[in-house]
Amino acid sequence: MTEPVAHSAISEYRFMVENHLKIIYPELDHAAFAQDLIDIMCPDGQCQTPETHQNHWDQRNVVMITYGDSLLAENETPLQTLLHFSEKYLSNTINGIHILPFFPYSSDDGFSVIDYYQVNPTLGDWEDINAIAEKFQLMSDLVINHCSSQSEWFQQFKRGEFPGRDFFFCASPDDDLADVVRPRTNELLQRIDTPEGPRYVWCTFSHDQIDLNFAEPLLLKEVVKIVKLYLDHGVQIFRLDAIAFIWKVAGTTCLSLPETHEIVRLLRTLIQFVSPKALILTETNIPNRENLAYFGNSNEAHAIYNFSLPPLLVNAMLCGSCQHLKTWMMSMPPALHGTTYLNFIASHDGIGLRPAEGLMDDEEINQMVTMMEQFGGRISMRSLPGGGMRPYEINISLFDAMKGTIDGEDEWQIPRFLCAHAIMIALEGIPALYIHSFLGTHNDQEGVECTGHNRSINRHRWDYEQLQAVLADENFSHAHVFQGLCHLLQVRRRQPAFHPNATQFTLHLGDAVFAFWRQSMDRQQSIFALNNVSNTEQILPLSEINLIGTDSWIDLISGEIYSDLRAELVLKPYQVVWLTNMFERE
């Protein structure tokens, strides 16, 4: 139960909110509007003082990404099935669940929201959401760059009615839009006839997803009401979807503008005084340097996606070389206390290629694209400023992306797939695994044919009874993948050296072995993560790893003990070894 906040804390809360508003809306009555927002977030006049630079996570944090209807069973809602599966199979493996948009929608599998205040009845209801939030740390999408053309707000816009008439961003075809950066190929502006005449609404993603107008303060107030609703239903992590696009100014890229960053800071301030352990995660699928900017001065996102990891890791597995992966990791700044990375290599979307720009050259990206097409993948394109198109993302099941190397398919698919995940699981940050990675799901080509959308290839819906059967049968790859990933995660969760903010250093053991050292924050545990990313055996002298001679060393994965530090370590193709000087502890 929250304690009444001291007058000084309320004053600090109001002062911070006003300062954010002064930057976003210079002409506004900041004091009055700040009080309106605080009244929405704290209707009872009570809140808590947040602690700064606190890590509200540790090595036990693991997130599963899933749609609300990835699992289907008779006589229960999909959200109930999701909870039953998670409790039965993953209670000792994950502690967080990211349920992708679970609201009524009109397209894009949930990301074109019709009603932010309701749960999609085909998935369940708020009671189902509450039940999941009681058992797991719940992550929800805050889809506020755009909403559905079928939403009541947009219907009001078309009728010229308040408040929706001012909630959508409009531009003119004559505006200077040459530099606008966006991830799609459809026309940016869509003509809509209104009582005031034709208006041209902005559509970053599709003509069913109309961009919202954050230059209108009343829209911000509505968004804050939505945030409070989600908090009341147990949401602890807010994933700010497509947040980089929310502020537009003609003549610019309309990407990650200063007002965008200030809105993220404002949302963090509003949330943290009500729920100090709630987290903000920014979804910014953009080049690495721009992505890192969303940490701000440790006052913006608590966590950002490591978007460069998926394409670089897939490339390493294809080529049998970790050269680019090492170069990237050495350039990444350690996250300051109170911030962390969210590591993933598969999601509901695809393998984004923009985050590889500047890290891989065009020839290497094109080679990866070609191989993924050979493994059954599809390629989504984006328009370039000034005309032309280039690959934006690879749409493929990650399990099928690991079918082979640049030389073609081979017999190492499962070891390669597990090796890729072992790297992601051991890196600095919080690991997030897509449900279809847990299940080793193949490309859903039938889904693509049914929907006409490339991303459907990795959005399969499992019959829950059938799934349970294949997970119990060692003859299926699904069982081997699931058991292997759960073992890795259960090992990870007991190691203080795998704390998301524990020390990390890159090791140089050749291009075929991606290796790094993690050390717990109390310096008692070291883990040397050694990963053979090639399909050939690699031999490493233990003397090259700088193991402390006075300690005993054990591989956390296999249990093998290494007592002779002058010996050689033989890594089979795609084998992973986690060498530690401290045995697992509860």
XYZ file of C-alpha atoms in Angstrom:
586
model
C 0.000 0.000 0.000
C 1.360 3.413 -0.936
C 2.273 5.897 1.766
C 1.080 9.514 1.456
C 3.699 11.462 -0.379
C 5.488 14.315 1.370
C 4.743 17.837 0.183
C 8.327 18.150 -1.105
C 7.889 15.054 -3.293
C 4.638 16.384 -4.768
C 6.431 19.634 -5.503
C 9.265 17.760 -7.193
C 6.771 15.750 -9.259
C 4.994 18.909 -10.430
C 8.269 20.731 -11.079
C 9.595 17.907 -13.276
C 6.377 17.547 -15.262
C 6.212 21.307 -15.853
C 9.796 21.351 -17.144
C 9.029 18.614 -19.663
C 5.944 20.475 -20.833
C 7.866 23.728 -21.296
C 10.052 22.019 -23.889
C 7.225 20.205 -25.682
C 4.610 22.970 -25.583
C 6.298 26.372 -25.103
C 2.985 28.313 -25.345
C 1.035 26.193 -22.850
C -0.140 27.068 -19.334
C 2.377 24.579 -17.952
C 1.351 24.681 -14.298
C -2.320 23.968 -14.959
C -1.652 21.255 -17.515
C 0.958 19.589 -15.309
C -1.582 19.436 -12.505
C -4.146 17.892 -14.874
C -1.709 15.111 -15.783
C -0.733 14.486 -12.159
C -4.410 14.299 -11.169
C -4.900 11.571 -13.801
C -1.945 9.567 -12.525
C -2.592 10.188 -8.792
C -6.359 10.591 -8.359
C -6.072 9.880 -4.625
C -3.302 12.425 -4.153
C -0.796 9.725 -3.217
C 2.390 8.661 -4.949
C 5.904 7.460 -4.226
C 9.292 9.082 -4.565
C 11.350 7.159 -7.142
C 14.937 6.140 -6.453
C 17.314 7.161 -9.200
C 19.842 4.855 -10.894
C 18.358 1.685 -9.393
C 18.544 -1.622 -11.233
C 15.038 -3.053 -10.949
C 16.240 -6.326 -12.459
C 18.851 -9.045 -12.006
C 20.005 -12.265 -13.677
C 16.601 -13.883 -13.046
C 14.877 -11.526 -15.476
C 13.908 -13.272 -18.706
C 11.043 -12.144 -20.959
C 8.961 -14.221 -23.359
C 7.487 -12.330 -26.342
C 4.163 -13.648 -27.612
C 0.888 -12.792 -29.213
C -2.159 -13.313 -27.050
C -3.362 -16.048 -29.421
C -0.114 -17.861 -30.270
C -1.595 -20.887 -28.461
C -5.175 -22.041 -29.016
C -7.193 -24.569 -27.025
C -10.840 -25.517 -26.771
C -13.078 -24.243 -23.983
C -10.811 -21.423 -22.800
C -9.672 -18.031 -23.995
C -6.256 -17.766 -25.685
C -4.989 -15.640 -22.787
C -5.982 -18.399 -20.358
C -4.140 -20.922 -22.520
C -1.075 -18.675 -22.535
C -1.085 -18.528 -18.739
C -1.543 -22.297 -18.411
C 1.360 -22.950 -20.799
C 3.632 -20.436 -19.069
C 2.925 -21.823 -15.603
C 3.276 -25.455 -16.679
C 6.370 -25.190 -18.865
C 8.193 -21.940 -18.015
C 7.638 -21.104 -14.332
C 11.334 -21.772 -13.574
C 12.593 -20.242 -16.813
C 11.021 -16.807 -17.335
C 9.635 -14.131 -15.054
C 8.191 -11.727 -17.640
C 5.747 -11.952 -20.540
C 5.422 -9.396 -23.315
C 1.935 -9.814 -24.724
C 1.869 -8.045 -28.070
C -1.091 -5.660 -28.550
C -4.111 -7.350 -27.017
C -6.660 -4.683 -27.939
C -9.339 -4.579 -30.648
C -7.560 -3.848 -33.940
C -8.126 -3.605 -37.675
C -4.759 -4.654 -39.173
C -1.070 -5.408 -38.574
C -1.872 -8.171 -36.059
C -2.761 -5.721 -33.312
C -0.628 -2.684 -34.073
C -3.552 -0.790 -35.596
C -5.490 -0.238 -32.377
C -9.220 0.534 -32.541
C -9.838 0.843 -28.796
C -7.045 1.292 -26.227
C -9.411 0.736 -23.297
C -10.619 -2.789 -24.121
C -9.112 -6.248 -24.434
C -9.780 -7.903 -27.779
C -12.726 -10.211 -26.919
C -11.300 -12.959 -29.154
C -8.353 -13.148 -26.718
C -10.135 -12.750 -23.378
C -10.789 -9.861 -21.032
C -9.124 -7.691 -18.406
C -9.508 -10.468 -15.823
C -7.288 -12.678 -17.999
C -4.720 -9.876 -18.256
C -4.829 -9.351 -14.500
C -4.291 -13.075 -13.898
C -1.139 -13.071 -16.035
C 0.119 -9.882 -14.349
C -0.243 -11.565 -10.939
C 2.088 -14.406 -11.977
C 4.557 -12.701 -14.337
C 6.015 -9.247 -14.941
C 3.701 -8.002 -17.673
C 4.943 -5.972 -20.630
C 2.400 -4.184 -22.802
C 2.723 -2.152 -25.964
C 1.841 1.521 -25.829
C 1.033 2.046 -29.518
C 0.834 5.825 -29.655
C 2.478 6.831 -32.914
C -0.705 5.890 -34.731
C -4.093 4.270 -34.315
C -6.630 2.516 -36.507
C -8.618 4.273 -39.201
C -11.606 2.483 -37.613
C -11.055 4.055 -34.190
C -13.682 6.411 -32.782
C -11.084 9.171 -32.728
C -10.603 8.905 -36.487
C -14.325 8.715 -37.130
C -14.609 11.989 -35.204
C -11.807 13.413 -37.361
C -13.708 12.565 -40.531
C -16.882 14.132 -39.122
C -15.017 17.201 -37.874
C -16.037 16.459 -34.287
C -14.214 17.136 -31.033
C -11.828 15.799 -29.781
C -10.710 13.516 -32.620
C -10.686 16.310 -35.226
C -7.396 17.567 -33.736
C -5.843 14.195 -32.870
C -4.286 13.305 -36.237
C -1.221 14.756 -37.919
C -1.881 16.402 -41.251
C 0.440 17.842 -43.863
C 0.245 19.208 -47.378
C 1.489 17.465 -50.508
C 3.369 20.721 -51.132
C 5.368 20.448 -47.880
C 9.055 19.590 -47.992
C 8.904 15.873 -47.157
C 11.937 14.728 -49.149
C 14.004 13.807 -46.090
C 11.321 11.895 -44.190
C 12.639 8.515 -43.010
C 10.146 5.671 -42.778
C 10.065 1.874 -42.988
C 7.384 1.359 -45.644
C 6.741 1.882 -49.355
C 3.113 3.128 -49.329
C 2.296 6.788 -49.989
C 3.040 8.860 -46.890
C -0.036 11.119 -47.119
C -3.628 9.970 -47.488
C -6.395 12.337 -48.597
C -9.450 12.378 -46.339
C -12.573 14.421 -47.076
C -13.856 16.283 -44.015
C -16.532 18.964 -43.427
C -13.686 21.499 -43.607
C -12.557 20.161 -46.991
C -9.862 17.666 -47.990
C -7.091 17.028 -45.464
C -4.003 14.883 -45.878
C -3.287 12.604 -42.919
C 0.184 11.236 -42.239
C 0.596 7.433 -42.498
C 4.066 6.269 -41.501
C 3.175 2.570 -41.701
C -0.047 2.008 -43.650
C -3.209 3.810 -44.683
C -5.060 1.962 -41.921
C -2.593 3.298 -39.323
C -3.088 7.061 -39.050
C -0.385 8.990 -37.221
C -1.438 10.846 -34.088
C -0.748 14.532 -33.545
C 1.219 15.076 -30.338
C 1.360 18.798 -31.007
C -2.176 18.717 -29.578
C -1.918 18.681 -25.740
C -5.366 17.107 -25.306
C -4.104 14.027 -27.146
C -1.276 13.725 -24.636
C -3.836 13.869 -21.826
C -5.748 10.958 -23.391
C -2.528 8.949 -23.673
C -1.792 9.551 -19.995
C -5.252 8.182 -19.137
C -4.382 5.047 -21.097
C -1.064 4.708 -19.261
C -2.864 4.902 -15.908
C -5.368 2.253 -17.004
C -2.558 -0.130 -17.938
C -0.808 0.454 -14.621
C -4.053 -0.335 -12.821
C -4.218 -3.654 -14.674
C -0.728 -4.719 -13.660
C 1.446 -3.572 -16.558
C 5.011 -3.167 -15.286
C 6.899 -2.615 -18.549
C 5.694 -0.148 -21.177
C 7.019 -0.876 -24.649
C 6.796 2.394 -26.576
C 6.083 1.120 -30.066
C 7.546 3.040 -33.019
C 8.215 5.909 -30.644
C 10.920 7.492 -32.826
C 8.300 8.681 -35.339
C 5.823 10.476 -33.051
C 6.857 14.122 -33.676
C 6.907 15.525 -37.200
C 8.300 18.748 -38.652
C 8.329 19.309 -42.416
C 11.811 19.709 -43.849
C 13.350 17.218 -41.376
C 13.705 13.443 -41.212
C 10.765 13.420 -38.747
C 12.707 10.789 -36.826
C 13.847 11.063 -33.183
C 13.271 14.808 -32.999
C 13.974 16.613 -29.688
C 10.274 16.703 -28.780
C 10.119 12.933 -29.195
C 12.831 12.405 -26.601
C 11.143 14.893 -24.263
C 7.824 13.031 -24.485
C 9.594 9.813 -23.488
C 11.129 11.636 -20.502
C 7.729 13.031 -19.559
C 6.102 9.581 -19.665
C 8.884 8.202 -17.495
C 8.415 10.969 -14.938
C 4.646 10.523 -14.861
C 4.962 6.756 -14.372
C 7.830 6.522 -11.909
C 6.178 8.644 -9.191
C 3.178 6.285 -9.272
C 4.988 2.982 -9.792
C 8.732 3.392 -9.138
C 9.610 -0.107 -10.378
C 7.688 0.200 -13.641
C 9.965 0.354 -16.687
C 9.969 2.098 -20.059
C 11.349 0.247 -23.083
C 11.725 2.167 -26.351
C 11.191 0.324 -29.629
C 13.426 2.225 -32.040
C 14.475 0.057 -34.971
C 17.043 2.548 -36.253
C 20.842 2.711 -36.636
C 22.798 1.908 -33.489
C 23.978 5.395 -32.530
C 20.455 6.853 -32.746
C 19.090 3.916 -30.770
C 21.552 4.492 -27.914
C 20.364 8.108 -27.619
C 17.115 6.849 -26.073
C 18.918 6.205 -22.798
C 19.121 9.986 -22.543
C 21.037 11.020 -19.451
C 19.735 7.927 -17.615
C 16.430 9.816 -17.518
C 14.706 8.452 -20.600
C 14.279 4.752 -21.407
C 15.143 2.254 -18.684
C 15.866 -0.228 -21.459
C 16.475 -0.137 -25.194
C 16.482 -3.004 -27.666
C 19.840 -4.220 -28.904
C 18.554 -4.021 -32.466
C 21.961 -4.597 -34.063
C 22.346 -7.991 -32.404
C 19.931 -10.041 -34.607
C 21.441 -9.221 -38.036
C 25.029 -9.405 -36.751
C 24.456 -12.726 -35.000
C 22.676 -14.261 -37.986
C 25.543 -13.077 -40.190
C 28.101 -14.632 -37.834
C 26.339 -17.984 -37.986
C 26.054 -17.827 -41.774
C 29.713 -16.941 -42.317
C 31.306 -18.793 -39.405
C 32.971 -15.536 -38.394
C 32.261 -13.245 -35.440
C 34.389 -10.370 -36.744
C 31.510 -7.875 -37.078
C 29.904 -9.094 -33.869
C 33.131 -8.450 -31.938
C 33.655 -5.025 -33.486
C 30.113 -4.020 -32.587
C 30.298 -5.336 -29.033
C 33.563 -3.535 -28.326
C 31.940 -0.271 -29.437
C 28.875 -0.650 -27.205
C 28.983 1.432 -24.015
C 28.145 -0.411 -20.797
C 24.679 0.525 -19.620
C 24.774 2.811 -16.594
C 23.051 1.699 -13.395
C 19.336 2.211 -13.782
C 19.479 1.371 -17.496
C 19.971 -1.850 -19.410
C 19.757 -3.451 -22.832
C 17.003 -5.802 -23.937
C 18.633 -8.525 -25.999
C 16.674 -10.463 -28.588
C 17.359 -12.234 -31.859
C 13.802 -13.075 -32.928
C 10.510 -11.256 -32.601
C 7.046 -10.915 -34.121
C 8.543 -8.708 -36.827
C 11.656 -9.728 -38.706
C 15.409 -9.373 -38.660
C 15.806 -5.622 -39.074
C 18.510 -4.500 -41.471
C 18.684 -0.772 -40.662
C 20.550 -1.488 -37.399
C 23.212 -3.278 -39.475
C 23.898 -0.171 -41.543
C 27.415 1.053 -40.861
C 28.296 -2.280 -39.239
C 28.066 -4.489 -42.344
C 28.653 -3.395 -45.919
C 25.970 -3.631 -48.606
C 27.516 -6.719 -50.206
C 27.424 -8.615 -46.901
C 23.840 -7.542 -46.214
C 22.785 -8.619 -49.697
C 24.519 -11.984 -49.220
C 22.597 -12.525 -45.979
C 19.336 -11.526 -47.674
C 19.978 -14.012 -50.494
C 20.677 -16.892 -48.089
C 17.608 -16.149 -45.994
C 15.489 -16.289 -49.152
C 17.022 -19.699 -49.912
C 15.991 -20.831 -46.419
C 12.380 -19.830 -47.142
C 12.395 -16.249 -45.883
C 10.703 -13.196 -47.372
C 12.140 -9.686 -47.723
C 10.288 -6.470 -46.823
C 11.387 -3.227 -48.434
C 11.393 0.429 -47.454
C 11.306 3.603 -49.523
C 14.397 5.791 -49.589
C 14.284 9.600 -49.373
C 14.418 10.854 -52.927
C 13.168 7.590 -54.410
C 14.244 3.988 -54.679
C 13.896 1.079 -52.269
C 16.152 -1.175 -50.215
C 15.653 -4.208 -47.950
C 14.257 -3.181 -44.571
C 13.863 -6.518 -42.801
C 14.115 -10.255 -43.341
C 10.925 -12.115 -42.493
C 11.735 -15.660 -41.434
C 11.398 -18.052 -38.535
C 14.708 -17.840 -36.673
C 14.821 -21.639 -36.469
C 14.735 -21.860 -40.266
C 17.222 -18.977 -40.538
C 19.674 -21.389 -38.884
C 19.255 -24.126 -41.514
C 22.776 -23.687 -42.795
C 25.613 -21.385 -43.779
C 26.567 -19.485 -46.912
C 27.466 -22.927 -48.315
C 23.863 -24.124 -47.966
C 21.841 -26.298 -45.621
C 23.576 -28.774 -43.313
C 22.995 -31.020 -40.280
C 23.832 -28.387 -37.626
C 20.505 -26.513 -37.454
C 19.668 -27.264 -33.802
C 23.202 -26.744 -32.383
C 23.547 -23.533 -34.421
C 20.176 -22.278 -33.196
C 21.028 -23.029 -29.553
C 24.471 -21.440 -29.916
C 22.925 -18.224 -31.216
C 20.586 -18.102 -28.234
C 23.359 -18.945 -25.767
C 25.265 -15.894 -26.987
C 22.210 -13.671 -26.574
C 21.381 -15.121 -23.139
C 24.908 -14.523 -21.797
C 25.351 -10.938 -23.028
C 25.024 -7.835 -20.874
C 21.314 -7.033 -20.657
C 17.974 -8.791 -20.197
C 17.217 -11.639 -22.627
C 13.868 -11.723 -24.434
C 12.876 -14.850 -26.342
C 10.073 -15.056 -28.868
C 7.638 -17.877 -28.126
C 8.344 -19.386 -31.546
C 12.026 -19.594 -30.681
C 11.150 -21.540 -27.537
C 9.064 -23.865 -29.688
C 11.411 -24.157 -32.682
C 8.573 -23.156 -35.012
C 9.230 -23.391 -38.756
C 8.325 -20.848 -41.434
C 4.549 -20.506 -41.711
C 4.275 -20.181 -45.481
C 0.566 -20.956 -45.340
C 0.089 -17.962 -43.032
C 1.769 -15.696 -45.581
C -0.495 -16.989 -48.341
C -3.588 -16.426 -46.192
C -2.768 -12.877 -45.097
C -0.601 -11.617 -47.949
C 1.798 -10.183 -45.350
C 5.437 -11.279 -45.109
C 5.522 -11.018 -41.306
C 2.913 -13.775 -40.998
C 5.726 -16.224 -41.723
C 6.793 -15.970 -38.086
C 3.388 -15.584 -36.404
C 2.145 -19.167 -36.358
C -0.759 -20.139 -34.102
C -0.232 -23.489 -32.392
C -2.979 -25.909 -31.430
C -2.119 -26.330 -27.747
C -2.900 -30.047 -27.650
C -0.672 -30.681 -30.658
C 2.082 -28.536 -29.155
C 2.095 -30.475 -25.909
C 2.419 -33.705 -27.885
C 5.470 -32.572 -29.886
C 7.173 -31.094 -26.800
C 6.879 -34.499 -25.134
C 8.231 -36.432 -28.121
C 12.034 -36.608 -28.564
C 11.512 -37.425 -32.243
C 10.578 -33.801 -32.883
C 13.064 -30.943 -33.125
C 10.648 -28.817 -31.096
C 11.338 -30.914 -27.987
C 15.135 -30.642 -28.359
C 14.993 -26.883 -28.924
C 12.649 -26.277 -25.985
C 14.684 -28.397 -23.568
C 17.958 -26.835 -24.707
C 16.750 -23.254 -24.294
C 15.149 -23.925 -20.918
C 18.380 -25.495 -19.663
C 20.437 -22.487 -20.731
C 18.019 -20.045 -19.112
C 17.761 -21.994 -15.876
C 21.550 -22.003 -15.634
C 21.711 -18.278 -16.403
C 19.234 -17.336 -13.690
C 21.523 -18.691 -10.938
C 24.666 -16.813 -11.978
C 25.412 -13.361 -10.507
C 27.945 -12.795 -13.306
C 24.977 -12.789 -15.704
C 23.346 -9.831 -13.978
C 22.259 -7.457 -16.782
C 24.685 -4.797 -15.515
C 27.605 -7.071 -14.652
C 30.984 -6.332 -16.257
C 31.536 -7.507 -19.827
C 34.743 -7.621 -21.875
C 35.286 -8.981 -25.372
C 37.931 -11.695 -25.778
C 40.008 -12.212 -28.919
C 40.250 -15.917 -29.677
C 39.971 -15.866 -33.457
C 37.075 -15.204 -35.814
C 35.444 -18.621 -35.313
C 35.069 -18.288 -31.529
C 32.952 -15.454 -30.176
C 34.110 -15.103 -26.590
C 33.530 -12.675 -23.766
C 34.080 -12.406 -20.030
C 31.378 -11.534 -17.526
C 32.142 -10.683 -13.893
C 29.619 -10.274 -11.084
C 29.283 -6.848 -9.558
C 30.810 -8.087 -6.286
C 33.729 -9.522 -8.361
C 33.336 -12.958 -6.832
C 32.180 -14.804 -9.958
C 33.688 -14.813 -13.436
C 32.167 -16.533 -16.444
C 34.028 -16.962 -19.711
C 31.439 -17.483 -22.471
C 33.072 -19.365 -25.350
C 30.971 -19.867 -28.483
C 32.072 -21.700 -31.605
C 30.130 -19.959 -34.377
C 31.525 -22.236 -37.091
C 30.743 -25.719 -38.401
C 34.288 -26.930 -37.733
C 36.000 -27.989 -34.520
C 37.993 -25.285 -32.738
C 40.891 -25.941 -30.334
C 41.680 -23.374 -27.645
C 44.613 -23.517 -25.215
C 43.132 -22.750 -21.795
C 46.196 -20.616 -21.136
C 44.880 -18.059 -23.649
C 41.754 -17.402 -21.595
C 43.617 -16.040 -18.545
C 41.884 -18.277 -16.016
C 42.909 -17.637 -12.414
C 45.153 -20.526 -11.433
C 44.051 -20.672 -7.803
C 40.407 -21.290 -8.709
C 38.594 -24.413 -9.905
C 36.782 -24.016 -13.209
C 33.629 -25.750 -14.401
C 31.483 -25.555 -17.518
C 28.041 -24.542 -16.279
C 26.342 -26.143 -19.287
C 27.928 -29.601 -19.341
C 29.222 -29.835 -15.770
C 32.730 -30.718 -16.985
C 35.530 -29.629 -14.610
C 38.790 -28.156 -15.912
C 41.640 -28.563 -13.435
C 44.643 -28.574 -15.792
C 44.876 -25.002 -17.058
C 47.691 -25.992 -19.439
C 45.323 -28.268 -21.357
C 43.429 -27.557 -24.529
C 39.707 -26.962 -24.812
C 38.108 -28.589 -27.844
C 34.916 -26.905 -29.049
C 32.715 -28.961 -31.347
C 30.801 -27.130 -34.102
C 28.494 -24.582 -32.454
C 29.391 -25.789 -28.971
C 29.016 -23.322 -26.109
C 31.020 -23.420 -22.872
C 30.336 -21.204 -19.863
C 33.476 -21.514 -17.736
C 33.075 -20.250 -14.189
C 35.151 -20.228 -11.024
C 32.062 -20.432 -8.812
C 29.578 -23.258 -8.789
C 25.937 -22.463 -9.311
C 24.242 -21.194 -6.218
C 20.579 -20.804 -5.389
